[in-house]
mmCIF file of C-alpha atoms in Angstrom:
data_model
loop_
_atom_site.group_PDB
_atom_site.id
_atom_site.type_symbol
_atom_site.label_atom_id
_atom_site.label_comp_id
_atom_site.label_asym_id
_atom_site.label_seq_id
_atom_site.Cartn_x
_atom_site.Cartn_y
_atom_site.Cartn_z
ATOM 1 C CA MET A 1 89.031 142.405 181.605
ATOM 2 C CA MET A 2 86.628 144.038 179.064
ATOM 3 C CA ILE A 3 86.888 147.281 180.823
ATOM 4 C CA LYS A 4 90.686 147.343 180.289
ATOM 5 C CA ILE A 5 90.449 146.430 176.639
ATOM 6 C CA ILE A 6 88.123 149.285 175.693
ATOM 7 C CA PRO A 7 90.631 152.081 176.637
ATOM 8 C CA LEU A 8 93.386 150.263 174.818
ATOM 9 C CA LEU A 9 91.194 150.003 171.684
ATOM 10 C CA ILE A 10 90.463 153.706 171.963
ATOM 11 C CA ILE A 11 94.110 154.561 172.177
ATOM 12 C CA LEU A 12 94.948 152.197 169.327
ATOM 13 C CA VAL A 13 92.363 153.801 167.062
ATOM 14 C CA PHE A 14 93.500 157.264 167.863
ATOM 15 C CA THR A 15 97.163 156.435 167.357
ATOM 16 C CA LEU A 16 96.331 154.884 163.915
ATOM 17 C CA THR A 17 94.269 157.762 162.863
ATOM 18 C CA THR A 18 96.900 160.316 163.928
ATOM 19 C CA SER A 19 99.616 158.369 162.154
ATOM 20 C CA ALA A 20 97.551 158.138 158.998
ATOM 21 C CA GLN A 21 96.919 161.843 159.072
ATOM 22 C CA LYS A 22 100.584 162.572 159.427
ATOM 23 C CA ASN A 23 101.539 160.204 156.602
ATOM 24 C CA THR A 24 98.876 161.860 154.300
ATOM 25 C CA GLN A 25 100.235 165.371 155.294
ATOM 26 C CA THR A 26 103.882 164.286 154.575
ATOM 27 C CA TYR A 27 102.750 162.803 151.190
ATOM 28 C CA ASN A 28 100.892 165.974 150.318
ATOM 29 C CA VAL A 29 103.967 168.200 151.148
ATOM 30 C CA LYS A 30 106.234 165.946 149.161
ATOM 31 C CA THR A 31 103.854 165.805 146.243
ATOM 32 C CA ASN A 32 103.289 169.552 146.240
ATOM 33 C CA SER A 33 106.945 170.204 146.544
ATOM 34 C CA LEU A 34 107.555 168.226 143.388
ATOM 35 C CA LYS A 35 104.716 170.034 141.613
ATOM 36 C CA VAL A 36 106.076 173.447 142.639
ATOM 37 C CA LYS A 37 109.580 172.563 141.564
ATOM 38 C CA LYS A 38 108.269 171.411 138.228
ATOM 39 C CA VAL A 39 106.643 174.814 137.726
ATOM 40 C CA ILE A 40 109.882 176.552 138.311
ATOM 41 C CA GLU A 41 111.721 174.164 135.943
ATOM 42 C CA THR A 42 109.094 174.694 133.252
ATOM 43 C CA PHE A 43 109.440 178.499 133.703
ATOM 44 C CA PHE A 44 113.292 178.207 133.034
ATOM 45 C CA GLU A 45 112.761 175.730 130.254
ATOM 46 C CA GLY A 46 110.628 178.356 128.406
ATOM 47 C CA LEU A 47 113.138 181.086 129.263
ATOM 48 C CA HIS A 48 116.067 179.106 127.888
ATOM 49 C CA LYS A 49 114.241 178.183 124.681
ATOM 50 C CA GLY A 50 112.914 181.739 124.208
ATOM 51 C CA ASP A 51 109.363 180.161 124.330
ATOM 52 C CA SER A 52 106.952 182.800 125.873
ATOM 53 C CA ILE A 53 104.036 180.151 125.593
ATOM 54 C CA ILE A 54 105.876 177.793 127.863
ATOM 55 C CA VAL A 55 106.653 180.623 130.294
ATOM 56 C CA SER A 56 103.109 181.822 130.335
ATOM 57 C CA THR A 57 101.759 178.451 131.415
ATOM 58 C CA THR A 58 103.605 178.989 134.748
ATOM 59 C CA LEU A 59 102.361 182.501 135.497
ATOM 60 C CA HIS A 60 99.214 183.654 137.246
ATOM 61 C CA ARG A 61 97.293 186.367 135.328
ATOM 62 C CA ASP A 62 98.090 188.954 138.143
ATOM 63 C CA ILE A 63 101.775 188.154 138.644
ATOM 64 C CA LYS A 64 104.121 190.815 139.956
ATOM 65 C CA ILE A 65 107.680 190.800 138.659
ATOM 66 C CA GLN A 66 110.600 192.729 140.169
ATOM 67 C CA THR A 67 114.333 192.904 139.921
ATOM 68 C CA THR A 68 116.768 194.122 142.615
ATOM 69 C CA ALA A 69 120.425 195.180 141.765
ATOM 70 C CA THR A 70 123.058 197.651 142.659
ATOM 71 C CA ASN A 71 123.769 200.375 140.011
ATOM 72 C CA LYS A 72 127.204 201.694 138.994
ATOM 73 C CA LEU A 73 126.963 204.323 141.772
ATOM 74 C CA GLY A 74 126.550 201.685 144.403
ATOM 75 C CA GLU A 75 122.871 202.444 144.974
ATOM 76 C CA ASN A 76 120.431 199.602 145.518
ATOM 77 C CA ILE A 77 117.599 199.771 142.881
ATOM 78 C CA LEU A 78 114.307 198.070 142.448
ATOM 79 C CA THR A 79 112.540 197.795 139.157
ATOM 80 C CA THR A 80 109.034 196.400 138.409
ATOM 81 C CA ASP A 81 107.978 194.892 135.116
ATOM 82 C CA THR A 82 104.755 193.628 133.749
ATOM 83 C CA LYS A 83 103.898 190.095 132.734
ATOM 84 C CA GLU A 84 103.522 191.359 129.125
ATOM 85 C CA LYS A 85 107.082 192.803 129.187
ATOM 86 C CA LEU A 86 108.505 189.600 130.453
ATOM 87 C CA LEU A 87 106.642 187.503 127.911
ATOM 88 C CA THR A 88 107.692 189.948 125.055
ATOM 89 C CA SER A 89 111.335 189.817 126.222
ATOM 90 C CA VAL A 90 111.296 185.997 126.147
ATOM 91 C CA ALA A 91 109.548 185.922 122.734
ATOM 92 C CA ASN A 92 112.025 188.384 121.279
ATOM 93 C CA LYS A 93 115.159 186.314 122.392
ATOM 94 C CA LYS A 94 117.503 186.356 119.376
ATOM 95 C CA PRO A 95 118.030 182.840 118.032
ATOM 96 C CA GLU A 96 121.875 183.197 118.205
ATOM 97 C CA HIS A 97 121.687 183.919 121.930
ATOM 98 C CA THR A 98 121.754 181.173 124.420
ATOM 99 C CA TYR A 99 120.557 181.821 127.884
ATOM 100 C CA PHE A 100 121.270 179.426 130.768
ATOM 101 C CA GLU A 101 120.366 180.229 134.313
ATOM 102 C CA LYS A 102 121.987 177.552 136.412
ATOM 103 C CA LEU A 103 119.955 177.079 139.614
ATOM 104 C CA LEU A 104 122.234 176.064 142.408
ATOM 105 C CA SER A 105 119.550 174.832 144.728
ATOM 106 C CA PHE A 106 115.789 174.855 145.607
ATOM 107 C CA ASP A 107 114.581 175.919 148.923
ATOM 108 C CA ILE A 108 110.797 175.176 148.894
ATOM 109 C CA LYS A 109 108.392 175.980 151.755
ATOM 110 C CA ILE A 110 104.627 175.237 151.469
ATOM 111 C CA ASP A 111 101.766 176.012 153.700
ATOM 112 C CA GLY A 112 98.222 175.225 152.340
ATOM 113 C CA ASN A 113 97.832 177.004 148.901
ATOM 114 C CA LEU A 114 100.987 179.128 149.302
ATOM 115 C CA ALA A 115 104.470 178.161 148.286
ATOM 116 C CA SER A 116 107.818 180.036 148.530
ATOM 117 C CA VAL A 117 110.800 179.077 146.498
ATOM 118 C CA TRP A 118 114.414 180.435 146.883
ATOM 119 C CA THR A 119 116.826 179.615 144.066
ATOM 120 C CA PRO A 120 120.286 181.008 144.036
ATOM 121 C CA TYR A 121 121.804 180.958 140.470
ATOM 122 C CA GLU A 122 124.449 181.740 137.999
ATOM 123 C CA PHE A 123 123.499 183.262 134.617
ATOM 124 C CA TYR A 124 125.348 182.500 131.431
ATOM 125 C CA LEU A 125 124.831 184.296 128.133
ATOM 126 C CA ASN A 126 126.292 182.433 125.110
ATOM 127 C CA GLY A 127 128.245 180.182 127.420
ATOM 128 C CA ASN A 128 129.892 183.134 129.201
ATOM 129 C CA PHE A 129 129.266 183.887 132.854
ATOM 130 C CA SER A 130 127.244 187.123 133.129
ATOM 131 C CA HIS A 131 126.084 187.497 136.669
ATOM 132 C CA CYS A 132 124.670 185.574 139.720
ATOM 133 C CA GLY A 133 121.990 186.239 142.306
ATOM 134 C CA ALA A 134 118.932 184.610 143.703
ATOM 135 C CA ASN A 135 115.326 184.258 142.681
ATOM 136 C CA SER A 136 112.426 184.388 145.099
ATOM 137 C CA PHE A 137 109.199 182.841 143.723
ATOM 138 C CA GLN A 138 105.817 182.851 145.439
ATOM 139 C CA LEU A 139 103.313 180.481 144.073
ATOM 140 C CA PHE A 140 99.640 180.036 144.580
ATOM 141 C CA ASN A 141 97.680 176.764 144.264
ATOM 142 C CA ASN A 142 94.982 177.937 141.946
ATOM 143 C CA ASN A 143 92.491 175.046 142.551
ATOM 144 C CA GLY A 144 94.943 172.322 141.712
ATOM 145 C CA LYS A 145 97.421 174.241 139.433
ATOM 146 C CA TRP A 146 100.463 175.930 141.006
ATOM 147 C CA GLU A 147 101.081 179.373 139.437
ATOM 148 C CA ILE A 148 103.798 181.957 139.954
ATOM 149 C CA ILE A 149 102.152 184.987 141.553
ATOM 150 C CA PHE A 150 105.378 186.939 142.436
ATOM 151 C CA LEU A 151 108.885 186.808 141.147
ATOM 152 C CA VAL A 152 111.742 188.956 142.301
ATOM 153 C CA ASP A 153 115.342 188.288 141.215
ATOM 154 C CA MET A 154 118.387 189.776 142.698
ATOM 155 C CA ARG A 155 121.433 190.285 140.440
ATOM 156 C CA ARG A 156 124.955 190.980 141.342
ATOM 157 C CA ASP A 157 128.365 190.796 139.669
ATOM 158 C CA ASN A 158 130.573 189.951 142.693
ATOM 159 C CA CYS A 159 130.221 186.179 142.464
ATOM 160 C CA ASN A 160 132.633 183.313 143.055
ATOM 161 C CA ALA A 161 132.239 182.154 139.362
ATOM 162 C CA LEU A 162 133.053 185.714 138.110
ATOM 163 C CA LYS A 163 136.098 185.832 140.369
ATOM 164 C CA GLU A 164 137.311 182.434 139.011
ATOM 165 C CA LYS A 165 136.993 183.843 135.425
ATOM 166 C CA LYS A 166 139.398 186.627 136.078
#
């Protein structure tokens, strides 16, 4: 009888250990997803307020910033900006201007210390629709603090919201 119980105990211990590890991994993914989403929300809070200090708390010191668009000739273009240019642009936001980037969804993927976030958006300037597109954020868990290491946004004019305005 004792010989039959030992394998059952081993299976039970293995099953409980595996289940606990899966629960811990699920908890970590959910917790990190919330932390990553908070970083993106904080970034936009600073952008909307014109507060470069808030924005800077979300950025890694070596961030790369790019924008894709289509010019008036129909050519796809890619521009690269510096962290300093972004922060200066935010800080120089005119008080009479209101920016609102309405994020339509968050698609967050995390593996270890790397997170990828896709956020389609509509952008409004002074309450008027301006353009739409999508942002792609890459974040790095810098020893417990998620920081944006890469940001590329795509801008376009042919959007449903724009069509509804016409």
